[in-house]
Short mmCIF file of C-alpha atoms in Angstrom, two decimals:
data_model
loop_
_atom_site.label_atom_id
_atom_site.label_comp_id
_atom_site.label_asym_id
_atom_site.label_seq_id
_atom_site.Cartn_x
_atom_site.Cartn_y
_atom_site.Cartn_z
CA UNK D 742 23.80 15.17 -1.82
CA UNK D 743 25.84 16.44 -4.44
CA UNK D 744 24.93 18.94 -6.25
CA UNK D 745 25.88 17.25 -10.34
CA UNK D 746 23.32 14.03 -8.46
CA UNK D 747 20.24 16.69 -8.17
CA UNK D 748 20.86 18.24 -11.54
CA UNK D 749 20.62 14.46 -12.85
CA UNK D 750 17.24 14.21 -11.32
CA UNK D 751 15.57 17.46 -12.19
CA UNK D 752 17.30 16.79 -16.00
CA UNK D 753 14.88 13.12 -15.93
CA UNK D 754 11.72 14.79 -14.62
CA UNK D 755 12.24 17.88 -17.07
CA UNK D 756 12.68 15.18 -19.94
CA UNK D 757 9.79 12.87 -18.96
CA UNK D 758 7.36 15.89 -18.84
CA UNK D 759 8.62 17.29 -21.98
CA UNK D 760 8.11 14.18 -23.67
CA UNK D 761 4.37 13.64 -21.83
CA UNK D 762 3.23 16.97 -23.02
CA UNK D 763 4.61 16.60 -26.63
CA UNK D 764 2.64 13.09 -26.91
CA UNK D 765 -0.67 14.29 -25.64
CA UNK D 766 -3.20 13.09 -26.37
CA UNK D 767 -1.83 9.17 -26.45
CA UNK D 768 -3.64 6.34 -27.76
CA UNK D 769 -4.58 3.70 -25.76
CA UNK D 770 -2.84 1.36 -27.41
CA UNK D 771 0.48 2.73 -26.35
CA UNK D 772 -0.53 3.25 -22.89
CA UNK D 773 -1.03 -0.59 -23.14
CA UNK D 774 2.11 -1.44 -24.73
CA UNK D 775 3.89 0.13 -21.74
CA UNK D 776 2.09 -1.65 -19.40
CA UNK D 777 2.65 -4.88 -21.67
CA UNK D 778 6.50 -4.09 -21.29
CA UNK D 779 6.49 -3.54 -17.82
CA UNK D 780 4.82 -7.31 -17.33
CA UNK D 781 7.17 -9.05 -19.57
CA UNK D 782 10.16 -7.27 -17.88
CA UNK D 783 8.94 -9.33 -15.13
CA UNK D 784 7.90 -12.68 -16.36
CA UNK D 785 11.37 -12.49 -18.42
CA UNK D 786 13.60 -12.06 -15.98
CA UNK D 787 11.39 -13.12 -12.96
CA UNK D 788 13.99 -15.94 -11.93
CA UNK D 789 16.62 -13.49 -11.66
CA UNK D 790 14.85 -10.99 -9.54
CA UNK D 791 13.94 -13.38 -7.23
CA UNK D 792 17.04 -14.27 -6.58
CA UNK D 793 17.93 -11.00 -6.36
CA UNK D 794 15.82 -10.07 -3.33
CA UNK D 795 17.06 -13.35 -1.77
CA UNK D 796 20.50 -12.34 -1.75
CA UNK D 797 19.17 -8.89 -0.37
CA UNK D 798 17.21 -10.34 2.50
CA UNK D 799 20.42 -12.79 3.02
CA UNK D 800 17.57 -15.67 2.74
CA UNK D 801 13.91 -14.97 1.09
CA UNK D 802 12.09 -17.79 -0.46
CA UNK D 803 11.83 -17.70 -4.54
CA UNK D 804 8.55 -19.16 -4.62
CA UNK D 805 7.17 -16.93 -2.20
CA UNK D 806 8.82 -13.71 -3.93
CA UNK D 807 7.16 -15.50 -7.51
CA UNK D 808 3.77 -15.54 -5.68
CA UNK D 809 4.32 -11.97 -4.29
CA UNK D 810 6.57 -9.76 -6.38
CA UNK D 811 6.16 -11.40 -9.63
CA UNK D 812 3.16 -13.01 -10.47
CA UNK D 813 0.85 -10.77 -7.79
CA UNK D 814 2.49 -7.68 -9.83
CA UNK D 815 1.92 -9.44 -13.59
CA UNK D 816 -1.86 -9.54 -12.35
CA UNK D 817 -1.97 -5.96 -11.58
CA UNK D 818 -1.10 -5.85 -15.02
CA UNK D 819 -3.20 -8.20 -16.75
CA UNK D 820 -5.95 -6.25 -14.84
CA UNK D 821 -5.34 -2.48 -15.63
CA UNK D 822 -5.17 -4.26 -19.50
CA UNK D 823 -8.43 -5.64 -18.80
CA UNK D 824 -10.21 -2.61 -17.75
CA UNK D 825 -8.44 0.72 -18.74
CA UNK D 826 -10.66 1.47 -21.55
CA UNK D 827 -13.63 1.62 -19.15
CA UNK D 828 -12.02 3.67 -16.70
CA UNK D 829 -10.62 5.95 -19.25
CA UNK D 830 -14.22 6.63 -20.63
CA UNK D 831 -15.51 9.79 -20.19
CA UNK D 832 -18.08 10.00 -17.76
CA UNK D 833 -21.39 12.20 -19.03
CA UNK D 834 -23.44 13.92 -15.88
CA UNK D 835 -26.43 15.76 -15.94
CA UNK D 836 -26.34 19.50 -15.73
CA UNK D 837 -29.38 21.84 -14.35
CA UNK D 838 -32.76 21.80 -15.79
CA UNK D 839 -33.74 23.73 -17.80
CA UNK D 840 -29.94 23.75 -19.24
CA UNK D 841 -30.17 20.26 -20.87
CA UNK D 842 -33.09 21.19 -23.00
CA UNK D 843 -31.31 24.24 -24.20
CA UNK D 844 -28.03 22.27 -25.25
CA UNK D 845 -26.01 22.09 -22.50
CA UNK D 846 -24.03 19.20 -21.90
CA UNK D 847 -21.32 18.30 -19.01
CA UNK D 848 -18.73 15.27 -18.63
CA UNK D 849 -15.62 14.58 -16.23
CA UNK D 850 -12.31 13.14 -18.71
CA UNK D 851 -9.91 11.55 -16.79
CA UNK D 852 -6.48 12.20 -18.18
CA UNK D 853 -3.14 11.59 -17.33
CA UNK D 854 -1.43 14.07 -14.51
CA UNK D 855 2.07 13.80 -15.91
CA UNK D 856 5.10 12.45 -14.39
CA UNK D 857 4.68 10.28 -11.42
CA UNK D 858 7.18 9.63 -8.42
CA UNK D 859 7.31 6.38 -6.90
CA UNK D 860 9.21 5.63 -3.60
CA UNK D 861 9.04 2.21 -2.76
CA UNK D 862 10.12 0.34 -0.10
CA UNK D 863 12.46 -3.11 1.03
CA UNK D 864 9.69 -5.72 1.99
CA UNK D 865 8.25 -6.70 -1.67
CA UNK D 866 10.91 -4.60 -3.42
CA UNK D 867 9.43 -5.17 -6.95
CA UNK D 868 5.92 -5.93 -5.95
CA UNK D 869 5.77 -2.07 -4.34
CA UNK D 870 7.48 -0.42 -7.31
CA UNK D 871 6.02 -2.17 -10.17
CA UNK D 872 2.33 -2.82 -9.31
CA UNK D 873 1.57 0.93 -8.21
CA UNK D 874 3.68 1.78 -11.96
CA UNK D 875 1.23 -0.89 -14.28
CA UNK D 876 -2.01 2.03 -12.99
CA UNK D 877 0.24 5.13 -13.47
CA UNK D 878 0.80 3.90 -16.78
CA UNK D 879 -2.56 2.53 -17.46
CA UNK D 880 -3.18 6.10 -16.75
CA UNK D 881 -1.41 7.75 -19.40
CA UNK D 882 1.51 9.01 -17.17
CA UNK D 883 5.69 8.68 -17.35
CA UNK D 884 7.46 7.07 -13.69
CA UNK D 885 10.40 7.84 -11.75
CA UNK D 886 10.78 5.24 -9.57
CA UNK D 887 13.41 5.57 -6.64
CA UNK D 888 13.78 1.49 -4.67
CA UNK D 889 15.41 1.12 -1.45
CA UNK D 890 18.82 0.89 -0.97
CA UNK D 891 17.76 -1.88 1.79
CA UNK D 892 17.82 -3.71 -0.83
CA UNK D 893 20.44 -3.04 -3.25
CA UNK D 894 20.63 -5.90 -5.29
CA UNK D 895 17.50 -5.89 -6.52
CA UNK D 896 17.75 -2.15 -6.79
CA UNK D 897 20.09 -2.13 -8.96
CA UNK D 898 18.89 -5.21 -11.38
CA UNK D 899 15.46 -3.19 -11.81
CA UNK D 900 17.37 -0.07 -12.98
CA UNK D 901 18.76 -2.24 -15.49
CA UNK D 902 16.24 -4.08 -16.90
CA UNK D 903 13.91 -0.42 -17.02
CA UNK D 904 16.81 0.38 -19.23
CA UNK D 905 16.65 -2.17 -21.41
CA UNK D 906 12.37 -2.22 -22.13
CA UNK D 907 12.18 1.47 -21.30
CA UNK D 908 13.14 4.81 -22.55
CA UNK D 909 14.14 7.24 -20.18
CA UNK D 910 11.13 9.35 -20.90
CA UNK D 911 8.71 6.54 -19.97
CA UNK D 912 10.31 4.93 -16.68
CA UNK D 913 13.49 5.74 -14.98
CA UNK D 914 14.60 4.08 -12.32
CA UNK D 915 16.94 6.18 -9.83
CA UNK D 916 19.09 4.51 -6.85
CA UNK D 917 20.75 5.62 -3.83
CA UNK D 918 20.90 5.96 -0.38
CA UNK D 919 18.54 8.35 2.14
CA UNK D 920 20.23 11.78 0.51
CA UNK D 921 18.74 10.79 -2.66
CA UNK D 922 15.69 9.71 -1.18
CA UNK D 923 15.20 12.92 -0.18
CA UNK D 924 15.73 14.88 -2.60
CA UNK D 925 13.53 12.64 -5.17
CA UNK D 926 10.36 13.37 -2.71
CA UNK D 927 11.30 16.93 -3.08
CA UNK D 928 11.13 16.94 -7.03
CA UNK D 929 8.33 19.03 -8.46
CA UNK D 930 6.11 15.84 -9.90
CA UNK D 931 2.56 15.71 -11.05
CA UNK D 932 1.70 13.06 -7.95
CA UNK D 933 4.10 11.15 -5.88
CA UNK D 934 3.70 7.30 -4.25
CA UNK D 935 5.04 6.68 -0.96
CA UNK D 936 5.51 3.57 0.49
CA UNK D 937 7.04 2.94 3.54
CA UNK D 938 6.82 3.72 7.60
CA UNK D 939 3.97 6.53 8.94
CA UNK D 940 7.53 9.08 10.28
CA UNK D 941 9.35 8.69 7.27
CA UNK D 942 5.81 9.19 5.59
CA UNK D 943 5.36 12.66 7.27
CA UNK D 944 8.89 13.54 5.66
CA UNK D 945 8.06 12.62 2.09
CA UNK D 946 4.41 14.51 2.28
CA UNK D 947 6.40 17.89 3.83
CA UNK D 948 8.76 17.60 1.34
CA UNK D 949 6.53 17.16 -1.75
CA UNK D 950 4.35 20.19 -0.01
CA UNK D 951 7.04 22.95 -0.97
CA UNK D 952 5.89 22.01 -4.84
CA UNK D 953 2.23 21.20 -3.96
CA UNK D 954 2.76 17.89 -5.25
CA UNK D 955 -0.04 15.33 -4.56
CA UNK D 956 0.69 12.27 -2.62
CA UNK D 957 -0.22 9.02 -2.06
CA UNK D 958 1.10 7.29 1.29
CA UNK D 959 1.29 3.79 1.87
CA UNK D 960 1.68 3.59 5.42
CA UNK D 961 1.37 1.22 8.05
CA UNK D 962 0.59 1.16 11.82
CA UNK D 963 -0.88 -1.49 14.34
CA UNK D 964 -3.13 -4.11 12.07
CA UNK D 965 -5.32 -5.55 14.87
CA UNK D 966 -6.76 -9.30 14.81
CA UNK D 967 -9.79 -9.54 17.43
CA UNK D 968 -11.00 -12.91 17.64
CA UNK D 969 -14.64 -13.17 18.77
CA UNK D 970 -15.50 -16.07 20.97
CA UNK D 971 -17.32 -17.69 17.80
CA UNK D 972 -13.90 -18.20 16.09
CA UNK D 973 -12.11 -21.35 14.97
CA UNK D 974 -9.08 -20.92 17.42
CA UNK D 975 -6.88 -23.85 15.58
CA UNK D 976 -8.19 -22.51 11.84
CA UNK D 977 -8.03 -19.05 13.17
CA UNK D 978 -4.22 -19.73 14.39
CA UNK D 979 -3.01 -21.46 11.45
CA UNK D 980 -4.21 -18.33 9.07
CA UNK D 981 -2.65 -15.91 11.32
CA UNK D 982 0.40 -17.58 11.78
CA UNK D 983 0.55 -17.94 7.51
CA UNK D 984 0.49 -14.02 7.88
CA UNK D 985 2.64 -13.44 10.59
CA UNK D 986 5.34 -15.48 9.45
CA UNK D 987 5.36 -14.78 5.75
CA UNK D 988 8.21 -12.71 5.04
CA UNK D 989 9.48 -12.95 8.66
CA UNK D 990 6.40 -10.57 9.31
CA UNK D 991 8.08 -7.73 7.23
CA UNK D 992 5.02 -6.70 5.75
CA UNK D 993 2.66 -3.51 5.95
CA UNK D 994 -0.40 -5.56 6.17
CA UNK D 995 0.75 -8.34 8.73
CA UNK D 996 -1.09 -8.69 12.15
CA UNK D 997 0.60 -6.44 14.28
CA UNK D 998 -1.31 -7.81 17.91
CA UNK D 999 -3.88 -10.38 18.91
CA UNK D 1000 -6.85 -9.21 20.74
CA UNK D 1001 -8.67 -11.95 22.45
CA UNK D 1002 -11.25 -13.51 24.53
CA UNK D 1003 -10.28 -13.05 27.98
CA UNK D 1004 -11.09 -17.13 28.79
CA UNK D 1005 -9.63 -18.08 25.13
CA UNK D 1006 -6.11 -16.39 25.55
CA UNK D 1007 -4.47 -19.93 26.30
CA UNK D 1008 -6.52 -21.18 23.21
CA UNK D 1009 -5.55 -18.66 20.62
CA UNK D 1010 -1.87 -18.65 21.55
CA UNK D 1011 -1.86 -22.99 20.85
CA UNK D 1012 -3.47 -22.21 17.56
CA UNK D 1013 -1.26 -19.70 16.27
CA UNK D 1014 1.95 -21.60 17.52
CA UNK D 1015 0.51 -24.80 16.44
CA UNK D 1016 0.15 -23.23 12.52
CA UNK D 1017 3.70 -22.56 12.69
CA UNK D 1018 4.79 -25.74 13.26
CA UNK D 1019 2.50 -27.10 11.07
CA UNK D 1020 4.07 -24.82 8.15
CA UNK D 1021 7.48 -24.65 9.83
CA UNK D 1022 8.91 -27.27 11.15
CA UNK D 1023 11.82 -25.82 11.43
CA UNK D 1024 13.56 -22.46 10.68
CA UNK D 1025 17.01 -21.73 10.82
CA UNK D 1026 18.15 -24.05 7.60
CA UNK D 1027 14.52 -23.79 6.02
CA UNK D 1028 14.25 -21.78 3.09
CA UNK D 1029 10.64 -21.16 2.67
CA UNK D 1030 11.37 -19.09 6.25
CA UNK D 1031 13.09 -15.37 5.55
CA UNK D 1032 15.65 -13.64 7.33
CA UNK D 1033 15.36 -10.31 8.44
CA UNK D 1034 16.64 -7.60 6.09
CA UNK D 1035 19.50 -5.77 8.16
CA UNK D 1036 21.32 -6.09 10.81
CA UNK D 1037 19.74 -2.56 11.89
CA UNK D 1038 15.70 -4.49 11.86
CA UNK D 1039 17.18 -7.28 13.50
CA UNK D 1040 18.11 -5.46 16.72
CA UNK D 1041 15.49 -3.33 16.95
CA UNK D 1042 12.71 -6.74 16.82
CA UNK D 1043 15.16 -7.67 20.13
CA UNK D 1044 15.61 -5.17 21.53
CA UNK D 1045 11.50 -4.58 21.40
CA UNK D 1046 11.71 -8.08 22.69
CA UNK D 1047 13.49 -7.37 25.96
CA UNK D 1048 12.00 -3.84 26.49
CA UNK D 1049 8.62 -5.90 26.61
CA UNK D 1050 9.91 -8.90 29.01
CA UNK D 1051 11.61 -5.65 31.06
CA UNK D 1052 8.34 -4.46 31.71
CA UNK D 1053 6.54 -8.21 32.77
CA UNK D 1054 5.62 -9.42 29.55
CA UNK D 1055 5.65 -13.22 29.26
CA UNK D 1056 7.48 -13.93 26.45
CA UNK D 1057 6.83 -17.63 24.40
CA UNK D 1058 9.08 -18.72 21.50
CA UNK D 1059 7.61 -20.26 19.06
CA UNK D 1060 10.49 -22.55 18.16
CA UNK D 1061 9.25 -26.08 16.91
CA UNK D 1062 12.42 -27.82 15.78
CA UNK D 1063 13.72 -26.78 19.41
CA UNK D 1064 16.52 -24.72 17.22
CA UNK D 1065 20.04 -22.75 18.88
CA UNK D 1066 18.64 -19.24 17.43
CA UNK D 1067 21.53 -18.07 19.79
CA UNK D 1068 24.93 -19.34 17.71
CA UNK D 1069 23.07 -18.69 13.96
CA UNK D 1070 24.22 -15.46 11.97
CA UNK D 1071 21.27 -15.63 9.19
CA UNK D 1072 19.50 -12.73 11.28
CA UNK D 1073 16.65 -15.42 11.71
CA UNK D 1074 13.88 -15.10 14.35
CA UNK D 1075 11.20 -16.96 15.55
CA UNK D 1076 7.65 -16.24 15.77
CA UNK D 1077 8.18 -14.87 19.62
CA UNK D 1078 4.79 -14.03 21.16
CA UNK D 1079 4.18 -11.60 24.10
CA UNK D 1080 1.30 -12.03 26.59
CA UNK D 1081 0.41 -9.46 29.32
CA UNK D 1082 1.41 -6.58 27.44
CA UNK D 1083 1.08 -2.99 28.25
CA UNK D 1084 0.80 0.00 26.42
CA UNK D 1085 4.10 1.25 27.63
CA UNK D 1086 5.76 -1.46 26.01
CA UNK D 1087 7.50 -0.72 22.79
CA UNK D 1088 6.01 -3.72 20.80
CA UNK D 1089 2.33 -1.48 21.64
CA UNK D 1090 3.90 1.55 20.51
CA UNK D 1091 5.47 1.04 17.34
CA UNK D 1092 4.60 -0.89 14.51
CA UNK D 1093 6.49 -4.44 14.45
CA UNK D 1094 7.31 -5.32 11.12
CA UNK D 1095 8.44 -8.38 11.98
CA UNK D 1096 7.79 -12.10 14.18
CA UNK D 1097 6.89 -10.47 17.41
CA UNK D 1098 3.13 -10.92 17.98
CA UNK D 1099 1.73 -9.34 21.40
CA UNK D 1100 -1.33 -10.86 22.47
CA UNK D 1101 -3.96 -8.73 24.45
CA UNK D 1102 -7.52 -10.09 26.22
CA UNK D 1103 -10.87 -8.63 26.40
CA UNK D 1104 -13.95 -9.10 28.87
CA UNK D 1105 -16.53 -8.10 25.98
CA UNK D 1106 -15.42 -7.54 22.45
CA UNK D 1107 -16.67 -3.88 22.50
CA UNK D 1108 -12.85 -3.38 24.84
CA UNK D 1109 -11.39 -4.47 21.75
CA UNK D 1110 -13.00 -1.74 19.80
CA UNK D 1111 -12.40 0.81 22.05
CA UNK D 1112 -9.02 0.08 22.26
CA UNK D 1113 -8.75 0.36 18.21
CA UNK D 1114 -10.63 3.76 17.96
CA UNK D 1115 -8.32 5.47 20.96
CA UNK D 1116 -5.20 4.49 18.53
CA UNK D 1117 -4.16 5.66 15.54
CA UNK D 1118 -6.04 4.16 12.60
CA UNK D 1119 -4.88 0.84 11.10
CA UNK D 1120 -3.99 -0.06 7.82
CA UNK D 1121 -5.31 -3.15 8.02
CA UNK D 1122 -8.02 -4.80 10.85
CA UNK D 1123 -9.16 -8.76 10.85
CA UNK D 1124 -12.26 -10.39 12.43
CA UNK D 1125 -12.20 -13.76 13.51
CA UNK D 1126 -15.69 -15.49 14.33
CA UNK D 1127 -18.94 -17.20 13.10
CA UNK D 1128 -21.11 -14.40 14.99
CA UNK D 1129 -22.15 -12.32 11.97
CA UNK D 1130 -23.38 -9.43 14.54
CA UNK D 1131 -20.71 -8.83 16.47
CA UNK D 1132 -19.04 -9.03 13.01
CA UNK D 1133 -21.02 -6.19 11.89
CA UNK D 1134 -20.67 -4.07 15.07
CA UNK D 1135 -17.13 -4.33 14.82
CA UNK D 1136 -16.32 -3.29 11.15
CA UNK D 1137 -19.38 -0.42 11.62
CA UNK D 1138 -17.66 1.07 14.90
CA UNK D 1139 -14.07 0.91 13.96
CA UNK D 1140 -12.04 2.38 10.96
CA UNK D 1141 -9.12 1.22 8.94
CA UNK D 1142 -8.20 1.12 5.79
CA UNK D 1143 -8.94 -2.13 4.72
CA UNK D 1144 -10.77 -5.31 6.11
CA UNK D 1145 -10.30 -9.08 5.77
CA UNK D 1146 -12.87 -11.20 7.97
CA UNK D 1147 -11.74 -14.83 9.05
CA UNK D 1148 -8.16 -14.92 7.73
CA UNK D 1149 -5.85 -11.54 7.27
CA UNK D 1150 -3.85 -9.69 4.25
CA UNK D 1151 -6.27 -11.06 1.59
CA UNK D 1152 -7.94 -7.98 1.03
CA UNK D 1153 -4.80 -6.43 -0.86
CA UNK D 1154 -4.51 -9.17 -3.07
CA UNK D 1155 -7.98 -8.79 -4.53
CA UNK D 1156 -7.35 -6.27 -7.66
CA UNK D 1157 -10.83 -5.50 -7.91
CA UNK D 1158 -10.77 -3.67 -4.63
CA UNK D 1159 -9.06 -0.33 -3.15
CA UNK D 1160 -5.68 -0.55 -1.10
CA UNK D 1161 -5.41 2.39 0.97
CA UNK D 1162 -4.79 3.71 4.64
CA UNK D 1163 -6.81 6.02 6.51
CA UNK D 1164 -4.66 8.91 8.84
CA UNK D 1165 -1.43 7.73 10.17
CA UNK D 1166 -2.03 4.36 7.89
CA UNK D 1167 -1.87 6.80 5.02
CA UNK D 1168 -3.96 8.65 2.26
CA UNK D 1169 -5.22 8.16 -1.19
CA UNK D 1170 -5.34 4.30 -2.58
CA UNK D 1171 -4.28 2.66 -5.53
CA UNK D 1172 -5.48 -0.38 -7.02
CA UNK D 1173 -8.91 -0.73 -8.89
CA UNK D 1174 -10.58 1.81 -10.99
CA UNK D 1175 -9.88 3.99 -7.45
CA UNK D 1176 -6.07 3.65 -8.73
CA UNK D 1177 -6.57 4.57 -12.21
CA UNK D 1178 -8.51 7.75 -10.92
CA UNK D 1179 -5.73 8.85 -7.99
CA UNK D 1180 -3.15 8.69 -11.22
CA UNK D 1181 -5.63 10.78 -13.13
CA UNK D 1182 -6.99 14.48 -13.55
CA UNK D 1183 -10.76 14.50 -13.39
CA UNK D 1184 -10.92 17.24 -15.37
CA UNK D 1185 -14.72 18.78 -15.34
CA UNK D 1186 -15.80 19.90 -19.01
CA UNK D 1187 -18.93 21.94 -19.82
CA UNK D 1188 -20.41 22.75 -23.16
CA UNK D 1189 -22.15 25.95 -23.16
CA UNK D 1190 -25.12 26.01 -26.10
CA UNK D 1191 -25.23 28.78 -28.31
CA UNK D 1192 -28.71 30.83 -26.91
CA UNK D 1193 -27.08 33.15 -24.01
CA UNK D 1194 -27.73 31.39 -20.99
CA UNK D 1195 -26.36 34.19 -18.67
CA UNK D 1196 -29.19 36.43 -20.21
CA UNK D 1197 -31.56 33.72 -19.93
CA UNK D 1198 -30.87 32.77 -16.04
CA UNK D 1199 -30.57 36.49 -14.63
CA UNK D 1200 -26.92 36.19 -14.48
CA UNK D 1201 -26.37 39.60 -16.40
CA UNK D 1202 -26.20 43.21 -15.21
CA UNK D 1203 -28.54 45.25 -14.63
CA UNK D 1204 -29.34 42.74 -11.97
CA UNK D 1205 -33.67 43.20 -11.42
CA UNK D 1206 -36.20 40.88 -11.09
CA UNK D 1207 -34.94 38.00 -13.94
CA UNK D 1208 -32.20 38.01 -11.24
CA UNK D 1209 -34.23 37.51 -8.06
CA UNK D 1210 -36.42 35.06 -9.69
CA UNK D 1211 -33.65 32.76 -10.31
CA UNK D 1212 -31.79 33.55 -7.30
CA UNK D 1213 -35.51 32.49 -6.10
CA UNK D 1214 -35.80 29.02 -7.82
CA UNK D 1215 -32.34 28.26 -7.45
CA UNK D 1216 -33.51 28.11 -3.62
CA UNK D 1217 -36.51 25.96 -4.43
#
């Protein structure tokens, strides 16, 4: 990258925290304006974003980017406004008897860590960048905020608008290809946000290591569904296929495989297709239906296709307007399924991120939660099944970093809760009161009374017995 393009960077950051520590300490109220800003950027020009990331994805539909990017990020908004005064309290805790009757008093303040990075991804271009950015600023904190050039259009629009309800010491936007990519994550922040695939991940978190930045990674993995026998196989289908096929499957959280009953494989397969056609009748001229993003994601999801039917899977398009996917140059793809699948296949490898759903069977469900805890850690994991039990035994013997029982992705949209991987899924969550904190410095404060305490506690030279009698009761 050239060199006049890294100067431009390290000239933002050094602005933004000049600008942070000149302010200190901020009111709350302009902590809330910002975030106030950031949600009418978006319900102002929400029509024109939308399109935006339409013309990016070459088809994306504009009322499911408004549920998604736009009015999923406003509420992010609406509820750091509703609760960042009683996160930002100070939190009193106890100290050691006898030191409270003397005077003593401790408390943890959680203020603002400075400037935050934010690298955020293609699949809910605004969604990613903005609803991580309504906590850092509920925080207290300035934003960088470098969007994929996947998506350039959009890109480009939200650099604009930033502009035009932002200083440049309170949110920048920066765009560009990989080279600036990589040299943002290298920038000396106060905490950077990744979001994005579990290799490029690793990158970002060695790069922000040379300045011991703290990170956040958003990562992704294999999201399993295992379906117990007690499931509603049509229900079960319809909800899976509602995740699987919204945004073409280009999302973090979508179900990645299928693990089911070894007798109920035929069963679960009819469900999911049959929720497809039930939602999507047809695909090719339908706009509720997205395209792939590049031409790059679109070969890969074939060529993970064909590696799989290479190796004997059975391979069942889900195609219910019986559509010529062959002719069509909208980088559209149907829901294709994969049954018999092995764990050489690509599709069990590597995380899909896309319509290609491999289906695997089970004798008892414990296989299925064996086979989750010898893989890398999921972002995401979904229960199907009335049997509250084997409910239990499955969230309490597997890990990942978030749950949703009888449907999938509805844990992230609930504000009130954590959204975070564990491991290769990622670290550190945003979200919640447990975003406002991973934007924040718990900074520990104790108040020493005036009597001499060391004195008091056998903490001074000459050490003797004052010392070995509270050396003594400390041990107690």
């Amino acid at each position: 990258m050239a060199d006049d393009r890294k100067a431009d960077l390290d000239a933002i950051l050094r602005r933004q925290r000049e600008a942070f520590t000149a302010s200190r300490p901020e009111s709350m109220n302009i902590r809330k304006d910002r975030v106030k800003r950031a949600m009418a950027l978006l319900k102002d020009h929400s029509e024109n974003l939308c399109k935006a990331m339409s013309a990016d994805f070459g088809n994306r539909s504009v009322d499911q980017s408004m549920i998604t990017d736009i009015a999923g990020t406003v509420g992010a908004g609406k509820h750091a406004l509703k609760n960042m005064d009683k996160w930002a309290k100070p939190e009193k805790r106890p100290v050691q008897f006898p030191l409270g009757l003397l005077g003593a008093k401790a408390e943890v303040r959680y203020e603002p860590k400075g400037v935050i990075g934010i690298l955020s991804p293609w699949n809910f271009p605004v969604n990613l960048a903005f609803s991580p950015l309504m906590q850092v600023l509920a925080a207290g904190n300035r934003a960088m905020i470098k969007p994929s050039e996947f998506t350039e259009r959009t890109s480009l629009l939200m650099a604009e608008l930033v502009d035009e309800y932002f200083t440049p010491d309170e949110v920048a936007v920066v765009t560009g290809g990989p080279e600036v990519a990589a040299a943002f994550s290298e920038l000396p922040f106060d905490h950077l946000v990744f979001t994005g695939s579990t290799p490029t991940g690793r990158r970002v978190m060695e790069a922000a290591s040379k300045n011991l930045v703290p990170v956040t990674l958003e990562l992704g993995g294999k999201s399993p569904v295992i379906m117990g026998k007690s499931a509603d196989f049509a229900k079960a289908g319809e909800r899976i296929a509602l995740g699987k096929m919204m945004n073409a499957g280009q999302i973090c959280l979508a179900p990645d495989y299928m693990y089911v009953p070894q007798d109920k494989q035929d069963e679960a397969i009819q469900g999911v297709s049959d929720g497809v056609a039930n939602m999507y009748p047809t695909l090719l001229e339908n706009d509720d239906y997205a395209s792939i993003v590049s031409d790059r994601h679109f070969e890969r999801l074939q060529g993970m296709v064909a590696d799989a039917r290479d190796k004997g899977a059975e391979v069942i398009e889900v195609n219910p307007g019986n559509e010529d996917f062959s002719s069509a140059n909208q980088r559209k793809m149907p829901l294709t399924i994969l049954k018999n699948v092995t764990d050489e296949m690509e599709a069990m490898q590597e995380e899909i991120f896309g319509p290609v759903l491999p289906v695997k069977t089970y004798k008892t469900v414990d296989d299925a939660v064996d086979y989750v805890n010898e893989n890398d850690r999921p972002l995401g994991l979904y229960y199907f099944g009335q049997d509250t039990e084997e409910q239990e035994r499955v969230l309490t013997r597997t890990i990942s970093g978030g749950v949703t029982t009888n449907d999938v992705i509805f844990h992230v949209s609930m504000e009130d809760l954590p959204f975070g991987g564990v491991g290769p899924s990622g670290m550190g969550s945003y979200h919640a009161i447990e975003g406002f904190k991973e934007f924040s410095h718990a900074r520990a404060v104790y108040h020493q009374p005036k009597i001499d305490i060391a004195k008091l506690g056998g903490f001074k030279p000459p050490y003797g017995k004052a010392s070995q009698k509270a050396a003594a009761g400390m041990m107690k």
